[in-house]
Structures are given as structure tokens and as C-alpha cells.
């Protein structure tokens, strides 16, 4: 079973840079009773065979083998995929044989043009987050900007985020089925925003969906698991203000301002 030529049969993609909140957003959309949720099928297959960053440009001439194999399985709705990709086993046979909408969460926005060409998605949901939020989250995990980092390092990181978003925008410019969503806006009104997204994406909203969104958005204790999708979303939106100095923020946003982008964020 694959995707038909018509876009209405294509998957829904949720794409954002790592640490942009895509696991939370993808989980809340993927829990729909009409969804079949895939959690980073291409990225997880690629990471299993390669070291280094998972954000890189994918063109028809340089598609990694892991991406190709994962896309073939996705198009067949094959259950023979990495276990970590299956977030909700109840959606799969033998537990369910309902026809479902594939919802695919990925963290390489520089592969958007390939995703569009390969899968003809019914909608591409692009998630953006304040660069300071991305920096703070990655820093907590020890990925970037360690204790010895200089303000120039912060400036370069801000420029990197902006450059990759600019590249992403160029890739999706000709796609008319794109919705760009700010992580902070979802955090401030999660129930209303997810209900709106369900309607726009054609997903079924149910009591289970509402319970899941409420439960994952109103966790009163901050989880020690940095990959948890449970959070106090209102506090989490700008939690980075507790860990980033004004000088670091200024340097970060100076780098970010080197690239022309929509008016998503300012210092």
C-alpha cells in the first residue's frame, strides 16, 4: 500500500529543528484516532548508521540510503520499521486495522523539498521556536554552547539557526500546503491551538485527544527526562530566560539577524 497521486491520500508532516518542541506537537497530533503516527523514521534510521548532525540538506542527488529505505517502508505503511519510530503501538495491526492518516514527525527541515517531492503531503506543518529556546534546550543536553563558549559562539549559533530556517523557507516556497506554527503560540493556548490544527489537518478530535493534550500540557512538575513530551507548556515557552544571560541573548540575536526572515522573533 502506498500513497496515491492525489495529495488527499498523502501524509501530514511535522518538521522542525531539533529541540523545537516537535516531539510534543507530533505526539499531540499523532494521538488522533484517525492518525498513524511515525516518530522520525528517516532521522532515526540515519542516526543509527551515521554520527554527527541530523540537519543537512537533502537533494535528489544526495539522499541517504537510510532515508530511501525508510521512505519505502512508510509508503507501504510497513510495520517493519524501527521500534522507536512506533510511538503508539495501538494504532498498528493487529490492534487496529482502521484506515489511518500517516502523521510523520521529522527534525531535518533541510529535507523539506525531498519530503514534498517524495510523499506529496496533504500538509507540511513547520514548527519554529525562539532561537534562545533551541539554544537553551540543546545546551542542557550538552550538545552546544558549553561553559567555555564565548559570545562569538552564541552569535554563530544564532546565525546557524537563521541560516537553516532561510534554507528551509526556500525549499517550501513553491508548496501551497504549508502551515508555519510558532512553538510559543501553541504553548500559550494548547487546547485551542491543537483543536484548530486537527480541524485544518482533517484529523479526528476525540475525548482521548483532549485528555492527551491537557495531560501533556499541564504537567506541574518539570520532568527530568529532557525528551519527555509532558510539560507545563505556559512556563516552558520561555523557560530559557532563567538560564541565558542578557549578553548571551544579545549575541545570539545579533547572529540571528544576519539572515532575512519573517518577523517571528526579536531580541
XYZ file of C-alpha atoms in Angstrom:
267
model
C 0.000 0.000 0.000
C 1.452 3.356 -0.989
C 0.386 6.947 -1.418
C -1.823 7.692 -4.400
C -1.098 10.526 -6.779
C -3.673 12.737 -5.109
C -2.473 14.904 -2.225
C -5.545 13.955 -0.177
C -4.016 10.490 0.349
C -0.615 11.836 1.382
C 0.780 12.046 4.893
C 0.896 15.005 7.244
C 4.431 16.094 8.078
C 5.506 17.942 11.235
C 9.013 19.321 10.725
C 11.221 21.481 12.933
C 14.796 21.816 14.059
C 15.831 19.504 16.918
C 14.673 20.798 20.320
C 11.899 22.892 18.777
C 9.078 21.032 20.531
C 8.255 18.760 17.596
C 8.042 15.648 19.812
C 5.302 17.283 21.876
C 3.446 18.679 18.860
C 3.844 15.474 16.871
C 2.666 13.386 19.802
C -0.425 15.516 20.331
C -1.371 15.364 16.648
C -0.340 11.743 16.190
C -2.568 10.515 19.044
C -5.665 11.235 16.952
C -7.877 8.181 16.476
C -7.608 8.790 12.715
C -3.766 9.004 12.686
C -0.940 6.538 12.175
C 1.992 8.256 13.864
C 5.621 7.852 12.736
C 8.280 9.372 15.003
C 11.319 10.451 12.940
C 11.518 7.411 10.648
C 14.206 8.902 8.402
C 16.215 10.604 11.133
C 16.294 7.581 13.454
C 17.365 5.259 10.650
C 20.042 7.735 9.592
C 21.337 8.249 13.154
C 21.659 4.508 13.670
C 24.207 4.328 10.855
C 25.849 7.761 10.991
C 27.362 10.082 13.559
C 27.112 13.853 13.570
C 24.322 16.339 12.986
C 20.976 15.185 11.687
C 20.238 18.529 9.998
C 21.683 18.616 6.492
C 20.445 19.406 3.017
C 18.858 16.513 1.185
C 18.624 16.805 -2.596
C 17.713 14.230 -5.253
C 21.445 13.655 -5.776
C 22.402 13.037 -2.146
C 19.549 11.155 -0.493
C 20.992 8.922 2.241
C 20.247 5.209 1.928
C 18.571 5.323 5.342
C 16.124 7.946 4.078
C 15.334 5.913 0.961
C 14.725 2.697 2.870
C 12.583 4.434 5.480
C 10.528 6.173 2.805
C 9.849 2.867 1.061
C 8.570 1.364 4.305
C 6.489 4.449 5.051
C 4.887 4.387 1.611
C 3.936 0.738 2.177
C 2.713 1.519 5.715
C 5.045 -1.272 6.680
C 5.121 -2.311 10.333
C 8.715 -3.463 9.838
C 10.282 -0.227 10.986
C 12.465 0.689 13.943
C 10.573 0.138 17.237
C 11.452 3.650 18.400
C 9.518 5.052 15.438
C 6.283 3.475 16.694
C 5.108 5.789 19.456
C 1.594 4.356 19.713
C 1.506 0.579 19.091
C -2.286 0.508 19.479
C -2.569 2.215 16.086
C -0.954 -0.732 14.284
C -2.194 -4.215 13.356
C -3.210 -6.470 14.970
C -4.553 -3.908 17.471
C -6.133 -1.748 14.788
C -6.924 -2.297 11.139
C -8.595 1.044 10.538
C -7.515 3.165 7.596
C -5.494 5.987 9.156
C -3.785 9.196 8.062
C 0.016 8.906 8.292
C 1.390 11.649 10.557
C 5.167 11.889 10.259
C 7.362 13.881 12.642
C 10.890 14.741 11.429
C 13.715 17.008 12.628
C 15.553 17.841 9.424
C 13.906 20.911 7.899
C 16.564 20.929 5.181
C 14.945 17.789 3.773
C 11.572 19.505 3.238
C 11.865 19.692 -0.538
C 12.635 15.969 -0.697
C 9.779 15.147 1.671
C 7.447 17.148 -0.560
C 8.652 15.505 -3.784
C 8.714 12.009 -2.302
C 5.469 11.975 -0.352
C 3.233 14.705 -1.802
C 1.985 15.560 1.707
C -1.521 16.838 2.293
C 0.046 19.339 4.701
C 3.511 20.297 5.888
C 3.377 21.732 9.415
C 6.599 23.660 10.076
C 7.391 24.357 13.705
C 9.633 27.257 14.719
C 10.859 28.150 18.204
C 12.728 31.131 19.616
C 16.452 30.587 18.911
C 17.151 31.071 22.618
C 14.756 28.230 23.420
C 16.539 25.935 20.977
C 19.943 27.005 22.301
C 18.951 26.518 25.937
C 17.484 23.076 25.312
C 20.487 21.870 23.311
C 22.843 23.362 25.893
C 21.132 21.450 28.707
C 21.808 18.227 26.816
C 25.457 19.177 26.276
C 25.072 19.406 22.513
C 26.205 23.022 22.078
C 27.425 26.138 23.880
C 29.270 24.638 26.827
C 30.665 26.536 29.784
C 33.698 27.692 27.802
C 31.578 29.162 24.997
C 32.228 32.761 24.021
C 29.747 35.374 22.875
C 31.015 34.733 19.349
C 29.909 31.112 19.763
C 26.427 32.335 20.719
C 26.431 34.678 17.722
C 27.384 31.828 15.389
C 24.668 29.604 16.802
C 22.023 32.277 16.226
C 23.247 32.682 12.660
C 23.128 28.916 12.126
C 19.501 28.698 13.210
C 18.535 31.616 10.962
C 20.507 30.259 8.003
C 18.856 26.856 8.256
C 15.410 28.425 8.510
C 16.168 30.556 5.466
C 17.182 27.428 3.550
C 14.014 25.698 4.711
C 11.829 28.587 3.537
C 13.427 28.390 0.101
C 12.625 24.685 -0.052
C 8.943 25.100 0.831
C 8.362 28.291 -1.182
C 6.556 26.510 -4.017
C 4.430 24.269 -1.793
C 0.940 25.648 -1.158
C 0.156 23.174 1.632
C 2.423 24.582 4.347
C 1.469 25.902 7.766
C 4.146 27.589 9.889
C 3.429 27.495 13.615
C 5.327 29.106 16.487
C 6.010 26.804 19.416
C 5.338 29.624 21.868
C 1.868 30.262 20.455
C 0.920 26.611 20.946
C 2.305 26.686 24.483
C 0.147 29.649 25.481
C -3.128 28.081 24.287
C -2.502 24.375 23.650
C -6.080 23.074 23.715
C -7.482 25.722 21.369
C -4.467 25.565 19.032
C -4.485 21.788 18.722
C -8.239 21.729 18.139
C -7.698 24.215 15.307
C -4.862 22.155 13.850
C -6.966 18.987 13.989
C -9.700 20.720 12.011
C -7.290 22.161 9.468
C -5.447 18.871 9.004
C -8.592 16.761 8.800
C -7.766 14.719 11.910
C -10.443 13.357 14.230
C -10.660 15.155 17.573
C -11.968 12.958 20.381
C -12.157 12.779 24.167
C -8.862 10.871 24.067
C -7.233 13.669 22.049
C -8.431 16.279 24.517
C -7.280 14.234 27.503
C -3.865 13.724 25.921
C -3.379 17.408 25.093
C -4.481 18.507 28.552
C -2.267 15.938 30.268
C 0.833 16.707 28.202
C 0.417 20.477 28.528
C -0.341 20.860 32.230
C 2.329 18.799 33.965
C 3.032 20.726 37.151
C 6.430 19.141 37.751
C 9.130 19.651 35.132
C 10.241 16.202 34.001
C 13.903 15.316 34.453
C 13.650 13.466 31.150
C 14.665 16.091 28.596
C 12.917 14.075 25.868
C 9.591 13.900 27.715
C 6.535 15.276 25.924
C 4.853 16.188 29.221
C 5.348 19.793 30.310
C 3.816 22.891 31.813
C 3.574 24.437 28.374
C 2.885 28.009 29.516
C 6.040 28.056 31.657
C 8.096 26.039 29.200
C 7.635 28.537 26.361
C 10.110 30.998 27.828
C 11.951 28.910 30.411
C 15.178 29.781 28.611
C 15.066 33.210 30.270
C 16.144 31.502 33.503
C 19.412 30.185 32.042
C 20.597 32.637 29.377
C 22.235 35.946 30.252
C 21.348 39.199 28.558
C 24.767 39.302 26.863
C 24.323 35.778 25.522
C 20.842 36.605 24.263
C 22.065 39.757 22.552
C 24.905 37.894 20.827
C 22.538 35.100 19.776
C 20.059 37.508 18.236
C 22.796 39.512 16.516
C 23.751 36.344 14.678
C 20.113 35.533 14.009
C 19.597 38.979 12.472
C 22.277 38.320 9.841
C 19.672 36.489 7.756
C 16.418 37.898 6.479
C 13.447 36.027 7.893
C 9.772 36.678 8.635
C 9.085 38.602 11.807
C 8.900 35.532 14.013
C 11.282 36.601 16.767
C 13.124 39.635 18.032
C 15.606 40.022 20.846
